[in-house]
Coordinates of C-alpha atoms (C1' of nucleotides) in Angstrom, one line a residue:
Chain A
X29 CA -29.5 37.9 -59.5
X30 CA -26.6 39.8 -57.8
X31 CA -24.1 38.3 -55.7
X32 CA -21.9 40.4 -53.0
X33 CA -19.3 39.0 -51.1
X34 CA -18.6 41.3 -48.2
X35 CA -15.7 40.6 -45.0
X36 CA -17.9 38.0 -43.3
X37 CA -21.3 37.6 -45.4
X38 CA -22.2 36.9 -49.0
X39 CA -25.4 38.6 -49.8
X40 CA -27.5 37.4 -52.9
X41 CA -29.6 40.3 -54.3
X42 CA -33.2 39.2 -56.5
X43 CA -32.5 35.2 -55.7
X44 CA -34.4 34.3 -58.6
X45 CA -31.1 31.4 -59.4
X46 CA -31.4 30.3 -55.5
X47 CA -34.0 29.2 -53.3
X48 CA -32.5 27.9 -49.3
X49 CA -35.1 25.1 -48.9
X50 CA -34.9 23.7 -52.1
X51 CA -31.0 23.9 -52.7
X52 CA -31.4 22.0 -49.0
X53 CA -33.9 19.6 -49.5
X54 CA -33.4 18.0 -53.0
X55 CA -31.1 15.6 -51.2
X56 CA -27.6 16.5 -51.9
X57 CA -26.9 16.8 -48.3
X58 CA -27.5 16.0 -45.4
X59 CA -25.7 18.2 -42.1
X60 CA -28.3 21.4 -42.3
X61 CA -31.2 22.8 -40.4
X62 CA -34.0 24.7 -41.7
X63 CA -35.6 27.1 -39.0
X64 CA -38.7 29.6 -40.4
X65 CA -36.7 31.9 -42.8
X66 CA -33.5 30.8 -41.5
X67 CA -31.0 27.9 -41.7
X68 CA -27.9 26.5 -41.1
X69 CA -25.5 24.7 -42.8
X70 CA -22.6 22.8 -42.0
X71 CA -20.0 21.3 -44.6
X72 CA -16.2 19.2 -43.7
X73 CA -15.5 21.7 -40.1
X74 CA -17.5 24.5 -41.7
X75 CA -20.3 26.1 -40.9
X76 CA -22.7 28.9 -42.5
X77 CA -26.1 30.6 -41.5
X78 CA -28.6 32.0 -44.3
X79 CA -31.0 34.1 -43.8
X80 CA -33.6 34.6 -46.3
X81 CA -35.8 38.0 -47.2
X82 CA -38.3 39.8 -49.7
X83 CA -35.2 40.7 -51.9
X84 CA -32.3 38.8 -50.9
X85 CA -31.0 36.2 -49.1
X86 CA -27.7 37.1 -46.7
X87 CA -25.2 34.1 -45.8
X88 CA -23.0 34.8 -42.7
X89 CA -19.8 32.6 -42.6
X90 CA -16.2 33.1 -41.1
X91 CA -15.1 31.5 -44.3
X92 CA -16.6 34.0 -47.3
X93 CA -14.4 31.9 -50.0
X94 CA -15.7 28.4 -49.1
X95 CA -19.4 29.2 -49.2
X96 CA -19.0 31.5 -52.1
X97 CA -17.2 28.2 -54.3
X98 CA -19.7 25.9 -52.0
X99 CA -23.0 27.3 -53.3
X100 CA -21.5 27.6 -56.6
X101 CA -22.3 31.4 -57.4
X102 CA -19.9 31.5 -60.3
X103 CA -22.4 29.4 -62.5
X104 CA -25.2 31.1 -64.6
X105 CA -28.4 29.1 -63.8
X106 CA -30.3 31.3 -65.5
X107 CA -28.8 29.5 -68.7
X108 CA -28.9 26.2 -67.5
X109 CA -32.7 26.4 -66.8
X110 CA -33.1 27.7 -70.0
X111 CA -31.9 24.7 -71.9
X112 CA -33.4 22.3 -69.5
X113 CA -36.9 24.1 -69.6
X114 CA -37.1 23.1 -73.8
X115 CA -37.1 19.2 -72.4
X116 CA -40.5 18.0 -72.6
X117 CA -40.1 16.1 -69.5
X118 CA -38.4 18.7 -67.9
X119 CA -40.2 22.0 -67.9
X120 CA -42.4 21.9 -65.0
X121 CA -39.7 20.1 -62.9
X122 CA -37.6 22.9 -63.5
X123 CA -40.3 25.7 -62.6
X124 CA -40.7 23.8 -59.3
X125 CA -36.9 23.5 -57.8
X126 CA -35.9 27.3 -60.1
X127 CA -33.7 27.7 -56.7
X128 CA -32.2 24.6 -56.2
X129 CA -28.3 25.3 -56.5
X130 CA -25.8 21.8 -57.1
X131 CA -23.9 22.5 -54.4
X132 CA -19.7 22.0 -54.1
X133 CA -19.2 19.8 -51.2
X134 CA -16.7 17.9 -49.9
X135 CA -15.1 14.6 -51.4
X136 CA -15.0 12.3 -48.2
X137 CA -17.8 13.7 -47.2
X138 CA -19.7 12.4 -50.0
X139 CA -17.9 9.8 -49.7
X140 CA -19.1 8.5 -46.7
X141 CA -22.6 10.1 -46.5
X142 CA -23.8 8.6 -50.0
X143 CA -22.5 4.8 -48.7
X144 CA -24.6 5.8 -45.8
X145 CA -27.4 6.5 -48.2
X146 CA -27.9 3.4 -49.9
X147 CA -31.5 1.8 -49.5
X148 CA -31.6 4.4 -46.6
X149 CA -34.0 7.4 -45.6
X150 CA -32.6 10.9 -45.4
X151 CA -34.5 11.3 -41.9
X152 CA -31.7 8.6 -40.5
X153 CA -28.8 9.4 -43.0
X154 CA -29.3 12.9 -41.3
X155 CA -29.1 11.0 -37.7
X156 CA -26.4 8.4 -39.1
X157 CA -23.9 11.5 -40.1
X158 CA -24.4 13.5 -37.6
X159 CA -23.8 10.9 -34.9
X160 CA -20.3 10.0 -36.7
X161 CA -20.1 13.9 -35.9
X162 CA -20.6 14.1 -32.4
X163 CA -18.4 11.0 -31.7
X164 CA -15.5 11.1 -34.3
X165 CA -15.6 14.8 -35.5
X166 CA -13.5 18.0 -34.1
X167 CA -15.9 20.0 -31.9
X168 CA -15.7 23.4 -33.2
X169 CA -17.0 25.9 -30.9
X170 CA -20.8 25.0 -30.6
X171 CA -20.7 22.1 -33.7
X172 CA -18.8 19.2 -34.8
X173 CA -17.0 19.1 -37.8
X174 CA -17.2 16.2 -40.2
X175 CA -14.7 13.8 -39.5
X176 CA -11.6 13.8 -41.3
X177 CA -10.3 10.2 -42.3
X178 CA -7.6 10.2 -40.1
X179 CA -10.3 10.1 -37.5
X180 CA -12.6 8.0 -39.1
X181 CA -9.8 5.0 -39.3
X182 CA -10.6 4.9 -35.2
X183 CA -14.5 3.5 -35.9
X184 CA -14.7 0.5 -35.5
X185 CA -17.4 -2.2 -36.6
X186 CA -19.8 -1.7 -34.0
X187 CA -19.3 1.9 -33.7
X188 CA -20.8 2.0 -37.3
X189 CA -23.8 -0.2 -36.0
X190 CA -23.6 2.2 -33.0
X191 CA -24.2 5.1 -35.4
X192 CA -26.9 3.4 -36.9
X193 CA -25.6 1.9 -40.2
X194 CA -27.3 -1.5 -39.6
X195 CA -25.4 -3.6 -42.5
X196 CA -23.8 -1.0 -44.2
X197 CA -20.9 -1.0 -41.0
X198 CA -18.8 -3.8 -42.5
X199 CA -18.9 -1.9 -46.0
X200 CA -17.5 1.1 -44.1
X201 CA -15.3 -0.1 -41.9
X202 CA -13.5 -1.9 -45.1
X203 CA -13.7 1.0 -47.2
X204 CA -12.0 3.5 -44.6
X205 CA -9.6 1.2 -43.7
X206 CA -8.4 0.8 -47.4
X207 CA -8.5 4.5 -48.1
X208 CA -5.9 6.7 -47.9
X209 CA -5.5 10.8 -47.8
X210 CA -3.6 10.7 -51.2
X211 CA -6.4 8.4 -52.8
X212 CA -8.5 11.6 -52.2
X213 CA -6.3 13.9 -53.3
X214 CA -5.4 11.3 -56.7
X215 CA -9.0 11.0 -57.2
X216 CA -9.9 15.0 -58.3
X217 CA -7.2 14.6 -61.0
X218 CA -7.8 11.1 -62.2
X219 CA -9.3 10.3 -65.8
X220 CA -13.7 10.3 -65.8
X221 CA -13.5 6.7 -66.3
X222 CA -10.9 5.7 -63.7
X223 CA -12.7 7.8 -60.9
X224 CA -15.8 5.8 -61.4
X225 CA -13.8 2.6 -61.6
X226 CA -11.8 3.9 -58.4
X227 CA -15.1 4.3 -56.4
X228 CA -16.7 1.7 -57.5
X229 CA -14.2 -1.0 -56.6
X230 CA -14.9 0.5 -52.7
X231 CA -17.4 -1.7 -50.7
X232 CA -20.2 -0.2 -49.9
X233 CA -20.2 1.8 -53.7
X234 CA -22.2 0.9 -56.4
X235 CA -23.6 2.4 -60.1
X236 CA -25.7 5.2 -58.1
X237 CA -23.6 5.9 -55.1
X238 CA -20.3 6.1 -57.2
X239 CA -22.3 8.7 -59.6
X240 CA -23.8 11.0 -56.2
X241 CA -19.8 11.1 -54.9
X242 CA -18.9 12.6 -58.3
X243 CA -21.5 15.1 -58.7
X244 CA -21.8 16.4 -55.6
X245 CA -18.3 15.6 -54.3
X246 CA -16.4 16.0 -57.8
X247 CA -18.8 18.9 -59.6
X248 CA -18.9 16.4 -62.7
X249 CA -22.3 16.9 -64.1
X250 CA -22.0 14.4 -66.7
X251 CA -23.5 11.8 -64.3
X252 CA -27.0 10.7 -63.5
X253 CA -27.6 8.7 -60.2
X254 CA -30.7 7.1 -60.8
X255 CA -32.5 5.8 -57.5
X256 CA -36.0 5.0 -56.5
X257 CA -37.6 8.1 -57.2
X258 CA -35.3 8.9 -60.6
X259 CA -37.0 4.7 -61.3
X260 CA -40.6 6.2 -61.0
X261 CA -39.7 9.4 -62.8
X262 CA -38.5 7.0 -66.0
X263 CA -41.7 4.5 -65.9
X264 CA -43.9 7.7 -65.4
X265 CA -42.4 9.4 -68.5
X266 CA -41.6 7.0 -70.3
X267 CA -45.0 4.7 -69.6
X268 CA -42.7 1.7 -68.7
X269 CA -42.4 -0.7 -66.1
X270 CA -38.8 -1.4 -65.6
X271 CA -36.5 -1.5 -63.4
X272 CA -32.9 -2.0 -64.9
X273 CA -31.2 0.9 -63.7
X274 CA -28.5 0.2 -66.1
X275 CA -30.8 0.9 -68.5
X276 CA -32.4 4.1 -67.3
X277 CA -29.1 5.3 -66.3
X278 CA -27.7 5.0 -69.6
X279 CA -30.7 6.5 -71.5
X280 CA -30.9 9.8 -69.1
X281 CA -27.2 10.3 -69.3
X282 CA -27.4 9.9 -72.9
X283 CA -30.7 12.3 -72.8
X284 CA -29.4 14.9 -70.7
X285 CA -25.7 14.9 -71.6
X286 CA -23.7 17.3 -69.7
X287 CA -26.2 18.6 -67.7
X288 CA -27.6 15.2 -66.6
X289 CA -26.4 16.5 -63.3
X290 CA -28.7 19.2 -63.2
X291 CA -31.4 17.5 -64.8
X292 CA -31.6 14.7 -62.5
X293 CA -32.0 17.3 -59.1
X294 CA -34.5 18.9 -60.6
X295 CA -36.9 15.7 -61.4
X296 CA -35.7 14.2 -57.6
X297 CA -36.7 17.3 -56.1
X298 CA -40.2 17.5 -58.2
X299 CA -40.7 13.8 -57.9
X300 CA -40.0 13.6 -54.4
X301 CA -41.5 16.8 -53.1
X302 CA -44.4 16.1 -54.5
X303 CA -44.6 12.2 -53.7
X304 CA -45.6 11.5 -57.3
X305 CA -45.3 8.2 -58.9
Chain B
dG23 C1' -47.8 -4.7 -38.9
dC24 C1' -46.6 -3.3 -43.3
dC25 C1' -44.1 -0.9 -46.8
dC26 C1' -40.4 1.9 -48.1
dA27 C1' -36.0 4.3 -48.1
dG28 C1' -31.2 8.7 -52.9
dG29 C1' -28.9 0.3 -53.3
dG30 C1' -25.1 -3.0 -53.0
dA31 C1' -23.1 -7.6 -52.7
dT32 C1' -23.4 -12.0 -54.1
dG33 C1' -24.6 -15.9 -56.8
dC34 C1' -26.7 -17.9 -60.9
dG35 C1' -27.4 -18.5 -65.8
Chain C
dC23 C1' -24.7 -8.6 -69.0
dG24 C1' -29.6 -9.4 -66.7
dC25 C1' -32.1 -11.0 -63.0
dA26 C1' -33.2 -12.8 -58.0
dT27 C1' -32.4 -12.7 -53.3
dC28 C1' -30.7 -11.0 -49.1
dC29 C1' -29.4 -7.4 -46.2
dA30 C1' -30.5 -3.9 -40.8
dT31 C1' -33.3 -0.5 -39.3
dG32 C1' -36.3 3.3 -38.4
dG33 C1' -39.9 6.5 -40.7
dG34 C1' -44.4 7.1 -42.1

DNA sequence: GCCCAGGGATGCG
DNA sequence: CGCATCCATGGG
């Protein structure tokens, strides 16, 4: 795999490290738009279009840096896979989503979109997020950015309910009241531990929430969010019937170490993609 | 009409 | 800690 960054397009030669649908649909985010052999993506006011061939996939973006860090093309997957693929439970899950790239988003975005998430389906997230867009967001020339805090602190409750996020609207009506820009900024440098204390202690975050904001928000691949479909994973490989995801999320980290973040997309994307359980 | 969704908060022991 | 119950709402 060969990566190019040219004046306003990053062009990925032999993408045998990156696949568009699968990077887009293991569900690390939620602003895109698949269309044929085309998509679009949209991340904080940014936006990027990918286009994919025979032998490469092109990425046209105003902002060549951002997407460059945001599909995280400095990071060997080939290596990565490699590891992962000597896991028993592993190896065909890792066949299945070869493509799928973690990808480098933004903090409050992930802030917001994984409280959104909780006991939620990604068909309304996706609805959810992008109403907060259309209402509280910059409109850029033909799209709306995320919005920033500062305009998120003008929601109020039923604005939330408005947007769809039934009894999660308290949680984040509390939660953006209480944050602040520098908690944000604070939160990148902080100590592992005291980030996951830090967003945990926000309504609205719990265990699995707190661990999606730092790996997809964060880059920290130590973590492994365990939902519903990481539950079935566990009780499938494991021939088990629990459901103490305390339990399962200490085992998989433990398992998977630092690549748990890795580790855990690949077996969502499997899982889920395939409906298994 | 039912079950489920990238779970969290709360209360109980 | 571990477990139970409740929580809005739309997708399939």
């Amino acid at each position: 795999m060969k990566v190019v960054k040219n004046k306003d397009s990053i062009v990925v030669y032999n993408p045998e490290d990156f696949n568009v649908v699968q990077t887009l649909e293991c569900g690390q985010i939620f602003r895109f738009n698949i269309e044929g052999n085309s998509a679009t993506v949209y991340s904080k006011d940014k936006r990027a279009k990918l286009y994919t061939y025979n032998d490469r996939i092109e990425i046209k973006t105003s902002d060549v840096d951002y997407f460059y860090n945001f599909f995280d093309f400095s990071t060997d997957y080939s290596k990565i896979k490699n590891e992962l693929k000597n896991d028993t439970f592993l190896s065909s899950a890792v066949k299945y989503g070869y493509g799928i790239r973690i990808l480098k988003n933004d903090l409050f975005e992930m802030i917001v979109s994984f409280i959104i998430s909780a006991n939620n389906n990604i068909a309304r997230i996706k609805k959810s997020i992008e109403y907060l867009c259309q209402h509280f967001g910059t409109k850029m020339t033909d799209y709306y950015a995320f919005p920033t805090l500062d305009e998120l602190k003008h929601a109020t409750v039923v604005d939330y309910k408005d947007a769809g996020l039934g009894y999660r609207a308290e949680q984040m009506y509390e939660t953006i009241s209480k944050l602040t820009n520098k908690d944000i900024e604070n939160l990148k440098s902080m100590d592992e531990a005291e980030q996951f204390k830090f967003l945990i202690n926000l309504k609205g975050i719990g265990e699995k929430v707190a661990n999606c904001i730092l790996l997809f928000g964060i880059g920290r691949k130590d973590v492994f969010p365990v939902d519903t479909w990481i539950n079935k994973v566990y009780n499938r490989l494991t021939n088990t019937q629990t459901t103490n995801r305390k339990l399962i999320t200490r085992e998989l980290t433990n398992r998977y170490g630092n690549l748990s973040g890795y580790a855990q997309q690949y077996f969502f994307y499997y899982f889920r993609d395939n409906k298994l359980s």
